CSV table of C-alpha atoms and ligand atoms in Angstrom, one decimal:
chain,number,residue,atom,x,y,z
R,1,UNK,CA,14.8,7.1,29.6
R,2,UNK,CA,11.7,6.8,27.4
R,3,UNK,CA,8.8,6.0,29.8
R,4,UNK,CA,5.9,3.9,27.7
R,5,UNK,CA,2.1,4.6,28.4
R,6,UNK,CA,0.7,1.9,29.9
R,7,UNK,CA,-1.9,1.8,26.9
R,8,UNK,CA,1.3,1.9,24.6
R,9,UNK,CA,2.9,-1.1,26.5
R,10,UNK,CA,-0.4,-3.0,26.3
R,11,UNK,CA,-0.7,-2.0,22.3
R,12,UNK,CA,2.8,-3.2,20.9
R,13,UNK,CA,3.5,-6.2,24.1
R,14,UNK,CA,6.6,-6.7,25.7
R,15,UNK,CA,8.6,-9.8,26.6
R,16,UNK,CA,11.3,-10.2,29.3
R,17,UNK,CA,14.7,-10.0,27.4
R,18,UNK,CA,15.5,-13.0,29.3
R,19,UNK,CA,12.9,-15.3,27.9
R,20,UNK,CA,14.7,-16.6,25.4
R,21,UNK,CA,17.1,-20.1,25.4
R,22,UNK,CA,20.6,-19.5,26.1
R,23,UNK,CA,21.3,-23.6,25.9
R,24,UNK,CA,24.9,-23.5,26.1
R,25,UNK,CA,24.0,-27.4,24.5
R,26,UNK,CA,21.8,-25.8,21.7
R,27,UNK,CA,24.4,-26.9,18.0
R,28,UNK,CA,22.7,-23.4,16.9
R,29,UNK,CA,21.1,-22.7,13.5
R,30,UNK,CA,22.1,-24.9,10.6
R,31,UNK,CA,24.5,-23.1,8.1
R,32,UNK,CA,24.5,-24.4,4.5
R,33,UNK,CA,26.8,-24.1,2.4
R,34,UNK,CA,24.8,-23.7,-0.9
R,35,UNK,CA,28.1,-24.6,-3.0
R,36,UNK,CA,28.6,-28.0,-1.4
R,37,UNK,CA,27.3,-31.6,-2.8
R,38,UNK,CA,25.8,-32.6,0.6
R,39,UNK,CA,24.0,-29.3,1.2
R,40,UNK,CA,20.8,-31.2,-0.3
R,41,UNK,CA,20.6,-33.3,2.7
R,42,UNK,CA,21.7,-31.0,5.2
R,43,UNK,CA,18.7,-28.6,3.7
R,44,UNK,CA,15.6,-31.3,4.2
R,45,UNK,CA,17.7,-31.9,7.7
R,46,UNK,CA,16.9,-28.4,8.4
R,47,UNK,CA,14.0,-28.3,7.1
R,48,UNK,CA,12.9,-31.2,9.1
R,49,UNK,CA,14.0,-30.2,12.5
R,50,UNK,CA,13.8,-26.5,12.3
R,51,UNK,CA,12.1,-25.5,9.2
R,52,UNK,CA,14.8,-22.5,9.6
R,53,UNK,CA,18.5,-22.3,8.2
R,54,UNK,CA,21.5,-20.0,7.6
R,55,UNK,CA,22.7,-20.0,4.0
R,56,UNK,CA,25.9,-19.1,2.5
R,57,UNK,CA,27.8,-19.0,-1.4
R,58,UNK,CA,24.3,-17.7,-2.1
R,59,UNK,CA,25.6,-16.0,-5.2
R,60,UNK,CA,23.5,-12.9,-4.4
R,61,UNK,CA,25.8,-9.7,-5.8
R,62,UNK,CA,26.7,-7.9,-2.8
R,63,UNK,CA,25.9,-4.5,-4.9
R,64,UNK,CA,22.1,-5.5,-5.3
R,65,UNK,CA,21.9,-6.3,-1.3
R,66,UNK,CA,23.8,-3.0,-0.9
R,67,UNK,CA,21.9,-0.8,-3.3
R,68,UNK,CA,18.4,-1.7,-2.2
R,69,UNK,CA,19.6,-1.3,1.4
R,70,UNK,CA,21.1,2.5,0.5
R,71,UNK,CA,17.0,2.8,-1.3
R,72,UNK,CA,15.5,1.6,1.8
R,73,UNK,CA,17.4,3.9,4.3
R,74,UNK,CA,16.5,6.7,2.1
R,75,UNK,CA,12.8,6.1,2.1
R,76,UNK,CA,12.8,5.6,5.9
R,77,UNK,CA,14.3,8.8,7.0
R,78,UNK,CA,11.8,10.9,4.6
R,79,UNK,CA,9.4,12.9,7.5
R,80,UNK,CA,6.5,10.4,8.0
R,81,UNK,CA,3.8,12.9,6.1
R,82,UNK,CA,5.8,11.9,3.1
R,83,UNK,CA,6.0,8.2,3.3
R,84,UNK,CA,2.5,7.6,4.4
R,85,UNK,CA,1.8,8.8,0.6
R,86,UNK,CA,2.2,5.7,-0.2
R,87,UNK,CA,0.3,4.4,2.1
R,88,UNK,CA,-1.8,3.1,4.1
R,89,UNK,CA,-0.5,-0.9,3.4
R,90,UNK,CA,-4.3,-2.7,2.4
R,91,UNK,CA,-2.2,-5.1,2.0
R,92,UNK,CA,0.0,-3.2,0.1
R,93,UNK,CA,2.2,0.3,0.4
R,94,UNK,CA,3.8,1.8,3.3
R,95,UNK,CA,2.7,0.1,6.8
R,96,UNK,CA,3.3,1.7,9.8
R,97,UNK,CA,2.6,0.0,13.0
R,98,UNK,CA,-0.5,-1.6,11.7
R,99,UNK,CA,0.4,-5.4,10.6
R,100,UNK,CA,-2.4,-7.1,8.6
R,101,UNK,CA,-6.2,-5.9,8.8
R,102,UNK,CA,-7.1,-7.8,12.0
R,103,UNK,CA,-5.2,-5.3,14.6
R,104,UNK,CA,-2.3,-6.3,15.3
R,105,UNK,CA,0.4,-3.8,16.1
R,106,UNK,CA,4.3,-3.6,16.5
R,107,UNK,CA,7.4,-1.5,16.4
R,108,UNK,CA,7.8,-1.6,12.9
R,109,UNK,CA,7.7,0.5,9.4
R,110,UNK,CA,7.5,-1.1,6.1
R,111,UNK,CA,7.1,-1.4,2.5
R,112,UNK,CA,4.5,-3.8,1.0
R,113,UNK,CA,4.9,-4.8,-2.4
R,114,UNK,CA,2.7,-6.7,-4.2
R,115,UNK,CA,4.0,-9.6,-7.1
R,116,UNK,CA,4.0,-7.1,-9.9
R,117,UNK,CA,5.8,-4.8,-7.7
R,118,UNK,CA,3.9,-2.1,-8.5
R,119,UNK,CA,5.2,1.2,-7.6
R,120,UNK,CA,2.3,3.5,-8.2
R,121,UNK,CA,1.5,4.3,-4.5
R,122,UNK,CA,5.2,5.6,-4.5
R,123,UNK,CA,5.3,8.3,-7.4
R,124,UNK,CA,3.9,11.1,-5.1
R,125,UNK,CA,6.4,10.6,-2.7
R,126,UNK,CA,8.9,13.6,-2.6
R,127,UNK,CA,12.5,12.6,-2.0
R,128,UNK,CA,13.3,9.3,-3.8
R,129,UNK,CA,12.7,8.4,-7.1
R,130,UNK,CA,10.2,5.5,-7.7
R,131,UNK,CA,12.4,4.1,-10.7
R,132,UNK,CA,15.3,3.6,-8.7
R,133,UNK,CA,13.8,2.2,-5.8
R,134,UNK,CA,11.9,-0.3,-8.5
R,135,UNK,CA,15.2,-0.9,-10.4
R,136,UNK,CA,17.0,-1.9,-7.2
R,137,UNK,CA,13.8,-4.1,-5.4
R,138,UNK,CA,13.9,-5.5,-9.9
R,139,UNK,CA,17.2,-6.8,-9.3
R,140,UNK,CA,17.3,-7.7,-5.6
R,141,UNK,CA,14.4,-10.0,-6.1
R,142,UNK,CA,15.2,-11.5,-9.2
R,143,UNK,CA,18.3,-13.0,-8.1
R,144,UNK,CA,16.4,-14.0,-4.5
R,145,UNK,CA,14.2,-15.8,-6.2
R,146,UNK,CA,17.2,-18.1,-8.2
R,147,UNK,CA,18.1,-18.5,-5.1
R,148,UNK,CA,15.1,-19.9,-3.7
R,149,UNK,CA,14.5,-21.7,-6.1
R,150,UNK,CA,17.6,-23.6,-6.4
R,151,UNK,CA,17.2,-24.8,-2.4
R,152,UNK,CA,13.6,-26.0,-3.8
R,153,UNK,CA,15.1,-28.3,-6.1
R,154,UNK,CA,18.1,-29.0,-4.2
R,155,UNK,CA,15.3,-30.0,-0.9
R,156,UNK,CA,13.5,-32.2,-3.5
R,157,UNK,CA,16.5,-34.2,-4.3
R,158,UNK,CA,17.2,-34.5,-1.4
R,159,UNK,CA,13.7,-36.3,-0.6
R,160,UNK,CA,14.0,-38.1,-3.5
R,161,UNK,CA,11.1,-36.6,-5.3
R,162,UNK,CA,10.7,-35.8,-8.7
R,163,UNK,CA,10.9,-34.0,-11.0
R,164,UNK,CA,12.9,-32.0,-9.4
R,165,UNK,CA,11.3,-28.6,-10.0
R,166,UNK,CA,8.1,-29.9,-8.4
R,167,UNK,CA,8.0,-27.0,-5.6
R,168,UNK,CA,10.1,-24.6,-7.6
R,169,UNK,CA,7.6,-24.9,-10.7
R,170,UNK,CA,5.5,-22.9,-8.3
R,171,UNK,CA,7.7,-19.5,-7.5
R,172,UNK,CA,9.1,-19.6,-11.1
R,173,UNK,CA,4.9,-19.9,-12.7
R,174,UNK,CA,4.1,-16.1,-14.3
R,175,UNK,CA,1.0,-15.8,-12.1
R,176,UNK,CA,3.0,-16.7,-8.9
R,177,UNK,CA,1.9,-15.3,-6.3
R,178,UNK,CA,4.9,-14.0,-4.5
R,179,UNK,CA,5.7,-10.5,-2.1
R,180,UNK,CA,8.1,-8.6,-1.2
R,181,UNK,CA,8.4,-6.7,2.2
R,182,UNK,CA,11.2,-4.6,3.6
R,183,UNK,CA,10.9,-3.8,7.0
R,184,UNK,CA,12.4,-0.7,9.5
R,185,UNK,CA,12.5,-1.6,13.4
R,186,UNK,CA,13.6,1.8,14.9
R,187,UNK,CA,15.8,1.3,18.0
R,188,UNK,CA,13.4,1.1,21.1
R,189,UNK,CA,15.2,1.4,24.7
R,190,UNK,CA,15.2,-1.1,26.7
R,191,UNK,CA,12.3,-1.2,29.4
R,192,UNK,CA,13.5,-2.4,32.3
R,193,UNK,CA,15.1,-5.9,31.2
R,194,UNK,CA,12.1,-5.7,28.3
R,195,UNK,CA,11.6,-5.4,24.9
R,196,UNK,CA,9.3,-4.0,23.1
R,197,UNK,CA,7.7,-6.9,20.1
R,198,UNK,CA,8.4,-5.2,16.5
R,199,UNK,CA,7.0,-8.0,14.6
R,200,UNK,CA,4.6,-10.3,16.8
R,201,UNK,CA,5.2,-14.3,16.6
R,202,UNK,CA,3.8,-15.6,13.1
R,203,UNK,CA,4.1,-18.5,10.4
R,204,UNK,CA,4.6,-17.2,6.9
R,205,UNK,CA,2.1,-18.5,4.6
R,206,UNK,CA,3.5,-19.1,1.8
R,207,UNK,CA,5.8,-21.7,1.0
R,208,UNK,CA,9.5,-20.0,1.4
R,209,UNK,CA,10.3,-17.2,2.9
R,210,UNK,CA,14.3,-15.3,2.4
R,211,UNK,CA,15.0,-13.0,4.8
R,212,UNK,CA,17.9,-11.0,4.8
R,213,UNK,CA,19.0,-8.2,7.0
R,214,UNK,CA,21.6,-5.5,8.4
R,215,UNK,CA,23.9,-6.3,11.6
R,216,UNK,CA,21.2,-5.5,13.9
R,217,UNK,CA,19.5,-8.1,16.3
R,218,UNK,CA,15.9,-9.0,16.8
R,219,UNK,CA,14.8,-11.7,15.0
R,220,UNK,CA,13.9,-15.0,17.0
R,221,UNK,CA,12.9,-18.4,16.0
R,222,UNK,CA,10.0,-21.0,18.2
R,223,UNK,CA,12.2,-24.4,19.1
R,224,UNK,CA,10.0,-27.4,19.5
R,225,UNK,CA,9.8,-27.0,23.8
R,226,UNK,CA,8.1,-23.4,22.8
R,227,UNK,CA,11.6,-21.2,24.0
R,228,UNK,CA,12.6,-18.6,22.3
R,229,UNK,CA,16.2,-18.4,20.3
R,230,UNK,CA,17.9,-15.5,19.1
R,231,UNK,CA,19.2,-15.6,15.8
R,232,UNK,CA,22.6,-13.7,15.4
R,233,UNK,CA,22.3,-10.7,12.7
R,234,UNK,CA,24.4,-11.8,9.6
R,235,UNK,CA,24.4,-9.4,6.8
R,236,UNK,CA,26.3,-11.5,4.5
R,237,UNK,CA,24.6,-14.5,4.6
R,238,UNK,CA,20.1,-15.3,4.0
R,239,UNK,CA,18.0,-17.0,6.3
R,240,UNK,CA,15.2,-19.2,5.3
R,241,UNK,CA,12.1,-20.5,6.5
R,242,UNK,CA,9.6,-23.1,5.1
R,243,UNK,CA,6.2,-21.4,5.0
R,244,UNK,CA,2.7,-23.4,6.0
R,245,UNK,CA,2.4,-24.2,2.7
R,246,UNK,CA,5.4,-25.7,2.4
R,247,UNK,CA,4.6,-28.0,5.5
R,248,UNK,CA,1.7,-28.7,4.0
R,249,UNK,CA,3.0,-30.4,0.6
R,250,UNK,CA,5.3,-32.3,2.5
R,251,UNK,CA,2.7,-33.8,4.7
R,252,UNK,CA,4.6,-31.8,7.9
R,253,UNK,CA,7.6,-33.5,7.2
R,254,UNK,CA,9.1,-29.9,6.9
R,255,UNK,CA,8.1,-27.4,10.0
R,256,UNK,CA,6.6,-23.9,9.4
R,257,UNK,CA,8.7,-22.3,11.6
R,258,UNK,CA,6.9,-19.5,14.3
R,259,UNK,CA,9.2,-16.4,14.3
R,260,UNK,CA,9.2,-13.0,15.5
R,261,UNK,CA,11.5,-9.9,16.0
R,262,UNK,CA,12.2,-7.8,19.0
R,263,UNK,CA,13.1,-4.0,18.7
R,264,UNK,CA,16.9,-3.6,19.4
R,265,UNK,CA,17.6,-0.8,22.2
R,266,UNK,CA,20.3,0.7,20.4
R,267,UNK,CA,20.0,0.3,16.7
R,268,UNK,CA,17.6,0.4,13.6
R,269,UNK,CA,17.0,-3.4,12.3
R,270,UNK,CA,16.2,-3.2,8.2
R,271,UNK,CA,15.2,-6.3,6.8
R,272,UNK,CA,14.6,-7.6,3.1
R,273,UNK,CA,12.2,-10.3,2.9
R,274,UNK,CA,10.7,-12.6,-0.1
R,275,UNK,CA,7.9,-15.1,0.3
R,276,UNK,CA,7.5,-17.0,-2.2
R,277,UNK,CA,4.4,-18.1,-3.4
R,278,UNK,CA,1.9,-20.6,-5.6
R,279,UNK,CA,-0.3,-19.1,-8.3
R,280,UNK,CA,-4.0,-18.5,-6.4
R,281,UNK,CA,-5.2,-21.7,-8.5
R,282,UNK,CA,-2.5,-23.5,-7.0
R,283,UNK,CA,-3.8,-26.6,-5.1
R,284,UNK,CA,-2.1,-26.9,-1.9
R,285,UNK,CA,-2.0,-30.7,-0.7
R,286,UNK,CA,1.0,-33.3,0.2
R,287,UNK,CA,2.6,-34.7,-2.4
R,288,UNK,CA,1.2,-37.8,-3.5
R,289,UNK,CA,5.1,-39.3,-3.7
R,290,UNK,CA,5.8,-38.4,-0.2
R,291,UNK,CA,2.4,-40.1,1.3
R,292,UNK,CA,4.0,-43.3,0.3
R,293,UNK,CA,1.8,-43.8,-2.9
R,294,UNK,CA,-1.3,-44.0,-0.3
R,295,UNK,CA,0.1,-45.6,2.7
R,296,UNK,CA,0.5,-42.3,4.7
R,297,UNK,CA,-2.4,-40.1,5.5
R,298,UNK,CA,-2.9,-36.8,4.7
R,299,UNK,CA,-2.8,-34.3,7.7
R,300,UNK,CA,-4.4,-31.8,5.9
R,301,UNK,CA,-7.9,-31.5,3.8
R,302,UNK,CA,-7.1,-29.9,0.3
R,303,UNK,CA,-7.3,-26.2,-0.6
R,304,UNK,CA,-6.4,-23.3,-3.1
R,305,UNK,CA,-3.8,-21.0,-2.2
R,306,UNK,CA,-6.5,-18.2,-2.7
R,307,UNK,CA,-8.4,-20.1,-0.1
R,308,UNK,CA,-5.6,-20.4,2.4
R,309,UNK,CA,-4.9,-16.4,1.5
R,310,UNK,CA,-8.5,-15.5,2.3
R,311,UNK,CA,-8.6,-17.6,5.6
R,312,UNK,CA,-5.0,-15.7,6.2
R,313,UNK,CA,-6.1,-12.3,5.7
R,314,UNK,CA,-9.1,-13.0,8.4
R,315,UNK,CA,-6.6,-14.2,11.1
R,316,UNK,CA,-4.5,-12.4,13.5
R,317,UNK,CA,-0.8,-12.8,13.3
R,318,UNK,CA,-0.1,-15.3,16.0
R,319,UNK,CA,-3.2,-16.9,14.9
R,320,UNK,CA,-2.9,-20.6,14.2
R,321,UNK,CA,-3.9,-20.7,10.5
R,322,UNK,CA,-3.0,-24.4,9.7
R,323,UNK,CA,-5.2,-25.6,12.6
R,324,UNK,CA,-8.4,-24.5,10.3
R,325,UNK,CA,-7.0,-27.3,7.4
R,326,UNK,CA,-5.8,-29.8,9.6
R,327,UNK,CA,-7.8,-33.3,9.4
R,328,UNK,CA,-9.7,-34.5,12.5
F,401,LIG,C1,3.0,-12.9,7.5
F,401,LIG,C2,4.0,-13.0,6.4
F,401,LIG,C3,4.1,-11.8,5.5
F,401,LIG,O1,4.8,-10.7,6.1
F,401,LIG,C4,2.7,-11.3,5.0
F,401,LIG,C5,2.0,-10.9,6.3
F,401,LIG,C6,0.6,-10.3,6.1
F,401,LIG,C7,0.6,-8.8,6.1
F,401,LIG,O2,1.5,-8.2,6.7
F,401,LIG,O3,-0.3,-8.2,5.4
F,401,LIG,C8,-0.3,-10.9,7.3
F,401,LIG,C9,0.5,-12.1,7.9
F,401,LIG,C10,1.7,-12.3,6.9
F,401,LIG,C11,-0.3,-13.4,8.1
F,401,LIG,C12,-1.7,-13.1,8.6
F,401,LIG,C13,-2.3,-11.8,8.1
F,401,LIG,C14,-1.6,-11.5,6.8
F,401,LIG,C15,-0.8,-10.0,8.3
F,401,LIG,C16,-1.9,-10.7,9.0
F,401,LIG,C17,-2.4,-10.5,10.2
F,401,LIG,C18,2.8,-10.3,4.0
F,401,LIG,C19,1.9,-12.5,4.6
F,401,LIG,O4,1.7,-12.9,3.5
F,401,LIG,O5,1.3,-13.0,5.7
């Protein structure tokens, strides 16, 4: 049995493996079917009530999922003196342990990529070869981002907003600013009915996140009442969550979901993720459509996406960032 330090417990937090809702009345996670005419409703639906889905008939070729999976494994089981090469992540390049610049911690490794994807901190690395890893994250993210931005315009038909490329205008912009992460949660045993926290809770800031992952468990989603739920691994499907941006240009119609991921006690969780985001200029304020042509008011006060990114990089993770925007 692997016996945690009590300063190692306090660093990385633990959580009963109980705490979580096991609502035998819970419908579960909406699935979409991305192919289907009424997946537009059923998107703003989810958007609405969970601000996280399931999505299937993504289109995403299964050989660019399984080739940057096969390039991720390899870089994670290089010895760690070789990966931290291309590190430390300030915000970008191989992370380990250290999340953001504020201290938080968790049982995780990752790559940080910034929206050039810029490989540079990678060419010293022995082992894999920069261009293949960049060819296969080229490829992967490209088609990601379609797909992302085909719910965008599919969610703002379904609010009856136009035109319809009015939040997918923003990931598809050259100076978007959008990253990509791919994270490795080594298997942790379990502690004595606990889990150890490999990603702490968070809300993504941007304005759509697409996560995708292998069969491993971990990741968990905030319901309204505050419990926990498990999401079941899926690697053949994405799972998407609006960002606090995104709640923010619909006037909190859509949720920024709080998430987080648990190490698994018996296997290694790798996940893909894409956040897409607004060029730094970008103002971020609710749609003047959806506050009724003035009838509603706005929650929020108006800001830049470099603003909200600034205010980001100064909070902690579980750090309520909207709060700082919202109007009194
Ligand atoms: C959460 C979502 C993305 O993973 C991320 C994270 C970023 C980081 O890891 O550098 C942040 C976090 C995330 C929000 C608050 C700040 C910044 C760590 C942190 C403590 C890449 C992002 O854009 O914001």
């Amino acid at each position: 049995m692997v016996v945690l330090s009590k300063p190692a417990m306090e660093q990385y937090g633990l959580v009963k493996n109980n705490s979580c809702k096991t609502n035998t009345f819970f419908p579960g996670i909406p699935l979409i079917d991305l192919s289907k005419p009424d997946a537009k409703h059923l998107l703003v639906k989810a958007c609405q009530e969970f601000g996280f889905f399931k999505v299937i008939n993504h289109g995403i070729p299964t050989e660019f999922i399984s080739r940057l999976e096969s390039e991720a494994v390899k870089f994670f089981s290089l010895p760690l003196s070789e990966k931290e090469k291309a590190g430390p992540a300030n915000p970008f390049g191989y992370g380990n342990k250290k999340i953001g610049p504020n201290g938080d911690v968790g049982w995780v490794e990752y790559i940080l990529l910034d929206p050039q994807f810029n490989f540079q901190k990678f060419e010293t690395v022995f082992g894999v070869t920069p261009e293949k890893i960049q060819a296969a994250v080229h490829d992967y993210v490209a088609s990601v981002k379609k797909m992302a931005c085909d719910i965008l315009e599919k969610l703002a038909e379904g609010l009856n907003i136009q035109p319809k490329n009015v939040f997918s205008k923003l990931l598809m912009h050259e100076q978007s600013d959008s990253v990509f992460r791919v994270n490795h949660y080594p298997p942790y045993p379990d502690l004595h009915g606990r889990n150890l926290i490999g990603f702490g809770e968070h809300t993504d800031p941007q304005i759509i996140s697409v996560l995708r992952s292998n069969n491993t468990s971990g990741l968990q989603i905030a319901l309204k009442d505050g419990s926990w739920l498990p999401v079941p691994p899926d690697q053949n499907s994405f799972f998407v969550n609006v960002g606090d941006s995104m709640q923010v240009l619909t006037n909190g119609r859509f949720k920024s979901v709080r998430h987080r991921v648990l190490a698994n006690s018996l296997k290694s969780r790798v996940s893909m993720i894409y956040f897409g985001g607004p060029p730094l200029s970008q103002k971020i304020a609710p749609l003047p459509s959806l506050l009724m042509n003035g009838e509603e008011d706005s929650l929020y006060r108006e800001f830049t996406w470099f603003e909200y990114k600034m205010s980001a990089y100064k909070s902690r993770l579980a750090d309520n960032r909207l709060g700082l925007f919202e109007k009194v």
